[in-house]
Each structure stands twice: as structure tokens, then as C-alpha cells.
CSV table of N, CA, C and O in Angstrom, one decimal:
chain,number,residue,atom,x,y,z
V,164,GLN,N,14.9,-14.2,-2.2
V,164,GLN,CA,14.8,-13.8,-0.9
V,164,GLN,C,14.0,-12.5,-0.7
V,164,GLN,O,13.9,-11.9,0.4
V,165,VAL,N,13.4,-12.1,-1.8
V,165,VAL,CA,12.5,-10.9,-1.7
V,165,VAL,C,11.3,-11.2,-0.8
V,165,VAL,O,10.7,-12.2,-0.9
V,166,GLN,N,11.1,-10.3,0.1
V,166,GLN,CA,10.0,-10.5,1.1
V,166,GLN,C,9.4,-9.1,1.4
V,166,GLN,O,10.0,-8.1,1.5
V,167,LEU,N,8.0,-9.1,1.5
V,167,LEU,CA,7.3,-8.0,1.9
V,167,LEU,C,6.4,-8.4,3.1
V,167,LEU,O,5.6,-9.3,3.0
V,168,VAL,N,6.6,-7.7,4.2
V,168,VAL,CA,6.0,-8.1,5.4
V,168,VAL,C,5.1,-6.9,5.9
V,168,VAL,O,5.6,-5.8,6.1
V,169,GLU,N,3.8,-7.1,5.9
V,169,GLU,CA,2.9,-6.1,6.2
V,169,GLU,C,2.4,-6.1,7.7
V,169,GLU,O,2.4,-7.2,8.3
V,170,SER,N,2.1,-5.0,8.2
V,170,SER,CA,1.6,-4.8,9.5
V,170,SER,C,0.7,-3.6,9.6
V,170,SER,O,0.7,-2.7,8.8
V,171,GLY,N,-0.1,-3.5,10.7
V,171,GLY,CA,-0.9,-2.4,11.0
V,171,GLY,C,-2.4,-2.5,10.8
V,171,GLY,O,-3.1,-1.6,11.1
V,172,GLY,N,-2.8,-3.6,10.2
V,172,GLY,CA,-4.2,-3.8,10.0
V,172,GLY,C,-4.9,-4.0,11.3
V,172,GLY,O,-4.3,-4.3,12.4
V,173,GLY,N,-6.3,-4.0,11.3
V,173,GLY,CA,-7.1,-4.2,12.4
V,173,GLY,C,-8.5,-3.7,12.3
V,173,GLY,O,-8.9,-3.4,11.2
V,174,LEU,N,-9.2,-3.6,13.4
V,174,LEU,CA,-10.5,-3.1,13.4
V,174,LEU,C,-10.6,-1.7,13.8
V,174,LEU,O,-9.9,-1.3,14.8
V,175,VAL,N,-11.3,-0.9,13.1
V,175,VAL,CA,-11.4,0.5,13.4
V,175,VAL,C,-12.8,1.0,13.1
V,175,VAL,O,-13.5,0.5,12.3
V,176,LEU,N,-13.2,2.0,13.9
V,176,LEU,CA,-14.5,2.6,13.7
V,176,LEU,C,-14.6,3.5,12.5
V,176,LEU,O,-13.5,4.0,12.0
V,177,PRO,N,-15.7,3.6,11.8
V,177,PRO,CA,-15.9,4.6,10.7
V,177,PRO,C,-15.4,6.0,11.1
V,177,PRO,O,-15.7,6.4,12.2
V,178,GLY,N,-14.6,6.6,10.2
V,178,GLY,CA,-14.0,7.9,10.5
V,178,GLY,C,-12.7,7.8,11.1
V,178,GLY,O,-12.0,8.8,11.2
V,179,GLY,N,-12.3,6.6,11.5
V,179,GLY,CA,-11.0,6.4,12.2
V,179,GLY,C,-9.8,6.3,11.2
V,179,GLY,O,-10.0,6.5,10.0
V,180,SER,N,-8.7,6.1,11.7
V,180,SER,CA,-7.4,6.1,10.9
V,180,SER,C,-6.6,4.8,11.3
V,180,SER,O,-6.6,4.3,12.4
V,181,LEU,N,-5.9,4.4,10.3
V,181,LEU,CA,-4.9,3.3,10.4
V,181,LEU,C,-3.7,3.6,9.5
V,181,LEU,O,-3.9,4.2,8.4
V,182,THR,N,-2.6,3.2,9.9
V,182,THR,CA,-1.4,3.2,9.0
V,182,THR,C,-0.8,1.9,8.8
V,182,THR,O,-0.5,1.2,9.8
V,183,LEU,N,-0.8,1.4,7.6
V,183,LEU,CA,-0.2,0.1,7.2
V,183,LEU,C,1.3,0.3,6.9
V,183,LEU,O,1.6,1.3,6.3
V,184,SER,N,2.0,-0.7,7.3
V,184,SER,CA,3.5,-0.7,6.9
V,184,SER,C,3.8,-1.9,6.1
V,184,SER,O,3.2,-3.0,6.3
V,185,CYS,N,4.7,-1.7,5.2
V,185,CYS,CA,5.2,-2.8,4.4
V,185,CYS,C,6.7,-2.8,4.4
V,185,CYS,O,7.4,-1.9,3.8
V,186,ALA,N,7.3,-3.7,5.2
V,186,ALA,CA,8.7,-3.8,5.4
V,186,ALA,C,9.3,-4.7,4.3
V,186,ALA,O,9.0,-5.9,4.2
V,187,ALA,N,10.2,-4.1,3.5
V,187,ALA,CA,10.8,-4.9,2.4
V,187,ALA,C,12.1,-5.4,2.8
V,187,ALA,O,12.9,-4.8,3.5
V,188,SER,N,12.5,-6.6,2.3
V,188,SER,CA,13.8,-7.2,2.5
V,188,SER,C,14.2,-7.9,1.2
V,188,SER,O,13.3,-8.4,0.4
V,189,GLY,N,15.5,-8.1,1.0
V,189,GLY,CA,16.0,-8.8,-0.2
V,189,GLY,C,16.1,-7.9,-1.4
V,189,GLY,O,16.6,-8.4,-2.4
V,190,PHE,N,15.7,-6.7,-1.3
V,190,PHE,CA,15.9,-5.7,-2.4
V,190,PHE,C,15.8,-4.3,-1.8
V,190,PHE,O,15.3,-4.2,-0.6
V,191,THR,N,16.2,-3.3,-2.5
V,191,THR,CA,16.1,-1.9,-2.1
V,191,THR,C,14.8,-1.4,-2.7
V,191,THR,O,14.7,-1.1,-3.9
V,192,SER,N,13.8,-1.2,-1.8
V,192,SER,CA,12.5,-0.8,-2.3
V,192,SER,C,12.4,0.5,-3.0
V,192,SER,O,11.6,0.8,-3.8
V,193,SER,N,13.3,1.4,-2.6
V,193,SER,CA,13.3,2.8,-3.2
V,193,SER,C,13.6,2.7,-4.7
V,193,SER,O,13.3,3.7,-5.4
V,194,ARG,N,14.2,1.7,-5.2
V,194,ARG,CA,14.5,1.5,-6.6
V,194,ARG,C,13.4,1.0,-7.4
V,194,ARG,O,13.5,0.9,-8.7
V,195,TYR,N,12.3,0.7,-6.8
V,195,TYR,CA,11.1,0.2,-7.4
V,195,TYR,C,9.9,1.0,-7.2
V,195,TYR,O,9.7,1.6,-6.1
V,196,ALA,N,8.9,1.0,-8.1
V,196,ALA,CA,7.6,1.5,-7.8
V,196,ALA,C,7.0,0.4,-6.8
V,196,ALA,O,7.2,-0.8,-6.9
V,197,MET,N,6.2,0.9,-5.9
V,197,MET,CA,5.5,0.1,-4.9
V,197,MET,C,4.1,0.4,-4.9
V,197,MET,O,3.7,1.6,-5.1
V,198,SER,N,3.2,-0.6,-4.7
V,198,SER,CA,1.8,-0.4,-4.8
V,198,SER,C,1.1,-1.1,-3.6
V,198,SER,O,1.6,-2.0,-3.0
V,199,TRP,N,-0.1,-0.5,-3.3
V,199,TRP,CA,-1.0,-1.1,-2.3
V,199,TRP,C,-2.3,-1.5,-3.1
V,199,TRP,O,-2.8,-0.7,-3.8
V,200,TYR,N,-2.7,-2.7,-2.9
V,200,TYR,CA,-4.0,-3.2,-3.5
V,200,TYR,C,-4.9,-3.7,-2.3
V,200,TYR,O,-4.4,-3.9,-1.2
V,201,ARG,N,-6.1,-3.8,-2.6
V,201,ARG,CA,-7.1,-4.4,-1.6
V,201,ARG,C,-8.1,-5.3,-2.3
V,201,ARG,O,-8.4,-5.1,-3.5
V,202,GLN,N,-8.6,-6.2,-1.5
V,202,GLN,CA,-9.6,-7.1,-2.1
V,202,GLN,C,-10.7,-7.3,-1.0
V,202,GLN,O,-10.4,-7.8,0.1
V,203,ALA,N,-11.9,-6.9,-1.3
V,203,ALA,CA,-13.0,-7.1,-0.4
V,203,ALA,C,-13.7,-8.5,-0.7
V,203,ALA,O,-13.5,-9.0,-1.9
V,204,PRO,N,-14.4,-9.1,0.2
V,204,PRO,CA,-15.1,-10.3,-0.1
V,204,PRO,C,-16.0,-10.3,-1.3
V,204,PRO,O,-16.8,-9.3,-1.4
V,205,GLY,N,-15.8,-11.2,-2.2
V,205,GLY,CA,-16.6,-11.3,-3.4
V,205,GLY,C,-16.3,-10.3,-4.5
V,205,GLY,O,-17.0,-10.3,-5.5
V,206,LYS,N,-15.2,-9.5,-4.3
V,206,LYS,CA,-14.9,-8.5,-5.3
V,206,LYS,C,-13.5,-8.8,-5.8
V,206,LYS,O,-12.7,-9.5,-5.1
V,207,GLU,N,-13.2,-8.2,-6.9
V,207,GLU,CA,-11.8,-8.3,-7.5
V,207,GLU,C,-10.9,-7.5,-6.8
V,207,GLU,O,-11.2,-6.4,-6.2
V,208,ARG,N,-9.6,-7.9,-6.8
V,208,ARG,CA,-8.6,-7.0,-6.2
V,208,ARG,C,-8.4,-5.7,-7.0
V,208,ARG,O,-8.5,-5.7,-8.2
V,209,GLU,N,-8.3,-4.6,-6.3
V,209,GLU,CA,-8.2,-3.3,-6.9
V,209,GLU,C,-7.0,-2.6,-6.4
V,209,GLU,O,-6.6,-2.7,-5.3
V,210,LEU,N,-6.5,-1.8,-7.3
V,210,LEU,CA,-5.3,-0.9,-7.0
V,210,LEU,C,-5.8,0.2,-6.1
V,210,LEU,O,-6.8,0.9,-6.5
V,211,VAL,N,-5.1,0.5,-5.0
V,211,VAL,CA,-5.5,1.5,-4.1
V,211,VAL,C,-4.6,2.7,-4.3
V,211,VAL,O,-5.0,3.9,-4.4
V,212,ALA,N,-3.3,2.5,-4.2
V,212,ALA,CA,-2.3,3.6,-4.3
V,212,ALA,C,-1.0,3.0,-4.8
V,212,ALA,O,-0.7,1.8,-4.6
V,213,ARG,N,-0.2,3.8,-5.4
V,213,ARG,CA,1.1,3.4,-5.8
V,213,ARG,C,2.1,4.6,-5.8
V,213,ARG,O,1.6,5.7,-5.9
V,214,ILE,N,3.3,4.3,-5.7
V,214,ILE,CA,4.3,5.4,-5.7
V,214,ILE,C,5.5,5.0,-6.6
V,214,ILE,O,5.9,3.8,-6.7
V,215,THR,N,6.0,6.0,-7.3
V,215,THR,CA,7.1,5.7,-8.2
V,215,THR,C,8.4,5.4,-7.5
V,215,THR,O,8.5,5.7,-6.3
V,216,ALA,N,9.3,4.8,-8.2
V,216,ALA,CA,10.6,4.6,-7.7
V,216,ALA,C,11.3,5.9,-7.3
V,216,ALA,O,11.0,7.0,-7.9
V,217,ALA,N,12.1,5.9,-6.3
V,217,ALA,CA,12.8,7.0,-5.8
V,217,ALA,C,14.3,6.8,-6.1
V,217,ALA,O,15.0,6.2,-5.3
V,218,LEU,N,14.7,7.3,-7.3
V,218,LEU,CA,16.0,7.0,-7.8
V,218,LEU,C,17.1,7.9,-7.2
V,218,LEU,O,18.3,7.6,-7.4
V,219,GLN,N,16.7,8.9,-6.5
V,219,GLN,CA,17.5,9.8,-5.7
V,219,GLN,C,17.1,9.7,-4.3
V,219,GLN,O,15.9,9.7,-4.0
V,220,ILE,N,18.1,9.6,-3.4
V,220,ILE,CA,17.8,9.5,-2.0
V,220,ILE,C,17.1,10.6,-1.4
V,220,ILE,O,16.5,10.5,-0.3
V,221,THR,N,17.1,11.8,-2.1
V,221,THR,CA,16.4,13.0,-1.5
V,221,THR,C,14.9,13.0,-1.9
V,221,THR,O,14.2,13.9,-1.4
V,222,THR,N,14.4,12.1,-2.7
V,222,THR,CA,13.0,12.1,-3.0
V,222,THR,C,12.4,10.8,-2.6
V,222,THR,O,13.0,9.7,-2.6
V,223,GLY,N,11.1,10.8,-2.3
V,223,GLY,CA,10.3,9.7,-1.9
V,223,GLY,C,9.5,9.1,-3.0
V,223,GLY,O,8.8,8.1,-2.9
V,224,GLY,N,9.6,9.8,-4.2
V,224,GLY,CA,8.8,9.3,-5.3
V,224,GLY,C,7.4,10.1,-5.4
V,224,GLY,O,7.1,10.9,-4.5
V,225,HIS,N,6.7,9.8,-6.5
V,225,HIS,CA,5.4,10.5,-6.7
V,225,HIS,C,4.3,9.5,-6.6
V,225,HIS,O,4.3,8.4,-7.2
V,226,PRO,N,3.2,9.9,-5.9
V,226,PRO,CA,2.1,9.0,-5.6
V,226,PRO,C,1.0,9.1,-6.6
V,226,PRO,O,0.9,10.0,-7.4
V,227,ASN,N,0.2,8.0,-6.7
V,227,ASN,CA,-0.9,7.9,-7.5
V,227,ASN,C,-2.0,7.1,-6.8
V,227,ASN,O,-1.7,6.1,-6.1
V,228,TYR,N,-3.3,7.6,-6.8
V,228,TYR,CA,-4.3,7.0,-6.0
V,228,TYR,C,-5.6,6.7,-6.8
V,228,TYR,O,-5.9,7.3,-7.8
V,229,ALA,N,-6.3,5.7,-6.3
V,229,ALA,CA,-7.6,5.4,-6.8
V,229,ALA,C,-8.5,6.5,-6.4
V,229,ALA,O,-8.4,7.1,-5.4
V,230,ASP,N,-9.5,6.8,-7.3
V,230,ASP,CA,-10.5,7.9,-7.0
V,230,ASP,C,-11.2,7.7,-5.6
V,230,ASP,O,-11.5,8.6,-4.9
V,231,SER,N,-11.4,6.4,-5.3
V,231,SER,CA,-12.2,6.1,-4.1
V,231,SER,C,-11.4,6.5,-2.8
V,231,SER,O,-12.1,6.6,-1.8
V,232,VAL,N,-10.1,6.6,-2.9
V,232,VAL,CA,-9.4,6.9,-1.7
V,232,VAL,C,-8.6,8.2,-1.7
V,232,VAL,O,-8.0,8.6,-0.7
V,233,LYS,N,-8.6,8.9,-2.9
V,233,LYS,CA,-7.9,10.1,-3.0
V,233,LYS,C,-8.4,11.1,-2.0
V,233,LYS,O,-9.6,11.4,-1.9
V,234,GLY,N,-7.4,11.8,-1.4
V,234,GLY,CA,-7.7,12.7,-0.3
V,234,GLY,C,-7.9,12.2,1.0
V,234,GLY,O,-7.8,12.9,2.0
V,235,ARG,N,-8.0,10.8,1.1
V,235,ARG,CA,-8.1,10.2,2.4
V,235,ARG,C,-6.8,9.3,2.8
V,235,ARG,O,-6.5,9.2,3.9
V,236,PHE,N,-6.3,8.7,1.7
V,236,PHE,CA,-5.1,7.8,1.9
V,236,PHE,C,-3.9,8.5,1.4
V,236,PHE,O,-3.9,9.3,0.5
V,237,THR,N,-2.7,8.2,2.0
V,237,THR,CA,-1.4,8.7,1.6
V,237,THR,C,-0.4,7.6,1.6
V,237,THR,O,-0.2,6.9,2.6
V,238,ILE,N,0.2,7.4,0.4
V,238,ILE,CA,1.3,6.4,0.3
V,238,ILE,C,2.6,7.2,0.5
V,238,ILE,O,2.8,8.3,-0.1
V,239,SER,N,3.5,6.6,1.2
V,239,SER,CA,4.8,7.2,1.3
V,239,SER,C,5.9,6.1,1.6
V,239,SER,O,5.5,4.9,1.7
V,240,ARG,N,7.1,6.5,1.6
V,240,ARG,CA,8.2,5.5,1.8
V,240,ARG,C,9.3,6.1,2.7
V,240,ARG,O,9.5,7.3,2.6
V,241,ASP,N,9.9,5.3,3.5
V,241,ASP,CA,11.1,5.7,4.2
V,241,ASP,C,12.2,4.8,3.7
V,241,ASP,O,12.3,3.7,4.0
V,242,ASN,N,13.0,5.4,2.9
V,242,ASN,CA,14.1,4.7,2.2
V,242,ASN,C,15.1,4.1,3.2
V,242,ASN,O,15.6,3.0,3.0
V,243,ALA,N,15.4,4.8,4.3
V,243,ALA,CA,16.3,4.4,5.3
V,243,ALA,C,15.8,3.1,5.9
V,243,ALA,O,16.6,2.2,6.3
V,244,LYS,N,14.5,3.0,6.1
V,244,LYS,CA,13.9,1.8,6.7
V,244,LYS,C,13.5,0.8,5.7
V,244,LYS,O,13.0,-0.3,6.1
V,245,ASN,N,13.6,1.1,4.4
V,245,ASN,CA,13.2,0.1,3.4
V,245,ASN,C,11.7,-0.3,3.6
V,245,ASN,O,11.4,-1.4,3.5
V,246,THR,N,10.9,0.7,3.9
V,246,THR,CA,9.5,0.5,4.3
V,246,THR,C,8.6,1.4,3.5
V,246,THR,O,8.9,2.6,3.3
V,247,VAL,N,7.5,0.9,3.1
V,247,VAL,CA,6.4,1.7,2.4
V,247,VAL,C,5.2,1.7,3.3
V,247,VAL,O,4.9,0.7,4.0
V,248,TYR,N,4.5,2.9,3.4
V,248,TYR,CA,3.4,3.1,4.3
V,248,TYR,C,2.2,3.4,3.5
V,248,TYR,O,2.2,4.0,2.4
V,249,LEU,N,1.0,3.1,4.1
V,249,LEU,CA,-0.2,3.6,3.6
V,249,LEU,C,-1.0,4.1,4.8
V,249,LEU,O,-1.5,3.4,5.6
V,250,GLN,N,-1.1,5.5,4.9
V,250,GLN,CA,-1.8,6.1,5.9
V,250,GLN,C,-3.3,6.3,5.4
V,250,GLN,O,-3.5,6.8,4.4
V,251,MET,N,-4.2,5.8,6.2
V,251,MET,CA,-5.6,5.7,5.9
V,251,MET,C,-6.4,6.6,6.9
V,251,MET,O,-6.4,6.2,8.1
V,252,ASN,N,-7.0,7.6,6.4
V,252,ASN,CA,-7.8,8.5,7.3
V,252,ASN,C,-9.3,8.4,6.8
V,252,ASN,O,-9.6,8.0,5.7
V,253,SER,N,-10.2,8.9,7.7
V,253,SER,CA,-11.6,9.0,7.4
V,253,SER,C,-12.1,7.7,6.8
V,253,SER,O,-12.8,7.6,5.8
V,254,LEU,N,-11.8,6.6,7.5
V,254,LEU,CA,-12.1,5.3,6.9
V,254,LEU,C,-13.6,5.0,6.9
V,254,LEU,O,-14.4,5.5,7.8
V,255,LYS,N,-14.0,4.3,5.9
V,255,LYS,CA,-15.4,4.0,5.7
V,255,LYS,C,-15.6,2.5,5.7
V,255,LYS,O,-14.7,1.7,5.4
V,256,PRO,N,-16.8,2.0,5.9
V,256,PRO,CA,-17.0,0.5,5.9
V,256,PRO,C,-16.6,-0.1,4.5
V,256,PRO,O,-16.2,-1.2,4.5
V,257,ASP,N,-16.8,0.7,3.4
V,257,ASP,CA,-16.4,0.2,2.1
V,257,ASP,C,-14.9,0.0,2.0
V,257,ASP,O,-14.5,-0.6,1.0
V,258,ASP,N,-14.1,0.5,2.9
V,258,ASP,CA,-12.7,0.3,2.9
V,258,ASP,C,-12.3,-1.1,3.4
V,258,ASP,O,-11.1,-1.4,3.4
V,259,THR,N,-13.3,-1.8,4.0
V,259,THR,CA,-13.0,-3.1,4.6
V,259,THR,C,-12.5,-4.0,3.5
V,259,THR,O,-13.2,-4.2,2.5
V,260,ALA,N,-11.3,-4.6,3.7
V,260,ALA,CA,-10.7,-5.5,2.7
V,260,ALA,C,-9.4,-6.0,3.3
V,260,ALA,O,-8.9,-5.6,4.3
V,261,VAL,N,-8.9,-7.0,2.6
V,261,VAL,CA,-7.5,-7.4,2.8
V,261,VAL,C,-6.6,-6.5,2.0
V,261,VAL,O,-6.8,-6.4,0.8
V,262,TYR,N,-5.6,-5.9,2.6
V,262,TYR,CA,-4.7,-5.0,1.9
V,262,TYR,C,-3.4,-5.6,1.7
V,262,TYR,O,-2.8,-6.3,2.6
V,263,TYR,N,-2.9,-5.5,0.4
V,263,TYR,CA,-1.7,-6.1,0.0
V,263,TYR,C,-0.7,-5.1,-0.4
V,263,TYR,O,-1.0,-4.2,-1.2
V,264,CYS,N,0.5,-5.3,0.0
V,264,CYS,CA,1.7,-4.5,-0.6
V,264,CYS,C,2.3,-5.3,-1.7
V,264,CYS,O,2.4,-6.5,-1.7
V,265,ALA,N,2.7,-4.6,-2.8
V,265,ALA,CA,3.3,-5.3,-3.9
V,265,ALA,C,4.4,-4.4,-4.5
V,265,ALA,O,4.4,-3.2,-4.4
V,266,ARG,N,5.3,-5.1,-5.2
V,266,ARG,CA,6.4,-4.4,-5.8
V,266,ARG,C,6.1,-4.3,-7.3
V,266,ARG,O,5.9,-5.3,-8.0
V,267,GLY,N,6.0,-3.0,-7.8
V,267,GLY,CA,5.7,-2.8,-9.2
V,267,GLY,C,4.7,-1.7,-9.3
V,267,GLY,O,3.9,-1.4,-8.4
V,268,TRP,N,4.6,-1.2,-10.5
V,268,TRP,CA,3.6,-0.1,-10.8
V,268,TRP,C,2.4,-0.7,-11.5
V,268,TRP,O,1.2,-0.3,-11.0
V,269,SER,N,2.5,-1.4,-12.5
V,269,SER,CA,1.3,-2.0,-13.2
V,269,SER,C,1.3,-3.5,-13.2
V,269,SER,O,0.2,-4.1,-13.2
V,270,TYR,N,2.4,-4.2,-13.1
V,270,TYR,CA,2.4,-5.6,-13.1
V,270,TYR,C,3.4,-6.1,-12.0
V,270,TYR,O,4.5,-6.5,-12.2
V,271,PRO,N,2.9,-6.0,-10.8
V,271,PRO,CA,3.7,-6.4,-9.6
V,271,PRO,C,4.2,-7.8,-9.7
V,271,PRO,O,3.5,-8.7,-10.2
V,272,ASP,N,5.5,-8.0,-9.3
V,272,ASP,CA,6.1,-9.3,-9.3
V,272,ASP,C,6.2,-10.0,-8.0
V,272,ASP,O,6.5,-11.2,-7.9
V,273,TYR,N,6.1,-9.2,-6.9
V,273,TYR,CA,6.1,-9.7,-5.5
V,273,TYR,C,5.0,-9.1,-4.7
V,273,TYR,O,4.7,-7.9,-4.9
V,274,TRP,N,4.5,-9.9,-3.9
V,274,TRP,CA,3.3,-9.5,-3.0
V,274,TRP,C,3.6,-9.9,-1.6
V,274,TRP,O,4.2,-10.9,-1.3
V,275,GLY,N,3.0,-9.0,-0.7
V,275,GLY,CA,3.0,-9.4,0.7
V,275,GLY,C,1.9,-10.4,1.0
V,275,GLY,O,1.1,-10.8,0.1
V,276,GLN,N,1.8,-10.8,2.2
V,276,GLN,CA,0.8,-11.8,2.7
V,276,GLN,C,-0.6,-11.2,2.8
V,276,GLN,O,-1.6,-12.0,2.9
V,277,GLY,N,-0.7,-9.9,2.9
V,277,GLY,CA,-2.0,-9.3,3.1
V,277,GLY,C,-2.3,-9.0,4.6
V,277,GLY,O,-1.9,-9.8,5.5
V,278,THR,N,-3.0,-7.9,4.9
V,278,THR,CA,-3.4,-7.6,6.3
V,278,THR,C,-4.8,-7.1,6.2
V,278,THR,O,-5.2,-6.4,5.4
V,279,GLN,N,-5.6,-7.6,7.2
V,279,GLN,CA,-7.0,-7.4,7.2
V,279,GLN,C,-7.3,-6.0,7.8
V,279,GLN,O,-6.8,-5.7,8.9
V,280,VAL,N,-8.1,-5.2,7.1
V,280,VAL,CA,-8.6,-3.9,7.6
V,280,VAL,C,-10.1,-4.0,7.7
V,280,VAL,O,-10.8,-4.3,6.6
V,281,THR,N,-10.7,-3.9,8.8
V,281,THR,CA,-12.1,-3.9,9.0
V,281,THR,C,-12.6,-2.6,9.6
V,281,THR,O,-12.2,-2.2,10.7
V,282,VAL,N,-13.5,-1.9,8.9
V,282,VAL,CA,-14.1,-0.7,9.3
V,282,VAL,C,-15.5,-0.9,9.7
V,282,VAL,O,-16.4,-1.2,8.8
V,283,SER,N,-15.9,-0.9,10.9
V,283,SER,CA,-17.2,-1.3,11.3
V,283,SER,C,-17.5,-0.6,12.7
V,283,SER,O,-16.7,-0.4,13.5
V,284,SER,N,-18.8,-0.3,12.9
V,284,SER,CA,-19.3,0.2,14.1
V,284,SER,C,-20.0,-0.9,14.9
V,284,SER,O,-20.4,-0.7,16.0
């Protein structure tokens, strides 16, 4: 019954911002590393950001980012809501992709359905 439900994608102008949400159910997401991946047309899926498990309720875990998004994107989690977020700022056309939420650090075992992010003028 593990499920990851993503929301927040859409069309945005270059330089704009979006926040993606990944609502987890069937497990306690704070006990797992969680990751965001993206896949652009004709390209392989790439890791965007990931966050370590938060084994204490007072911590949200430690983030890790791809070089291409570092300084622009922020991964975070709200343990009470069992939700992981990806805040995306200063968006570029090259950020256009389907974004996926996944459970795991290096070898995710569950994936969300994906949400389309399009950055275009």
C-alpha cells in the first residue's frame, strides 16, 4: 500500500518558481531517504535532489543536490504531514522535465507517478 502522490507541477516562466509536493502513504517517510528525479524528453532520468532519513522527529534530514540545481532547488520534508517537497526557484528551460518522487537514496524501491514541469516563455 505504499503510495507517493505528487502535485505542484505546471507551466512557469523562466526565472519563476514552483514547489512540488510528494505525499506519502503506507509508510512513514521520515524513516527513509527520499529523492527527486527528473526525466526530460530523449534523456535519461537523472537524480535532482535527495534527503536523508530523519530518525529523530526534531530533524528533517540532510539534503544532497545535483550540481545543475544546487543553490536553486531545496528539498525538505514535513514529518507531521508525511510529505516531501521540492522548492524550485530561478527556473530555466533546461529544468523542463517530468519530475518523480522516489523512496530511497541510491536504489529507490517506490516511485510516484511523475508531474510535468514546463519552463517556457
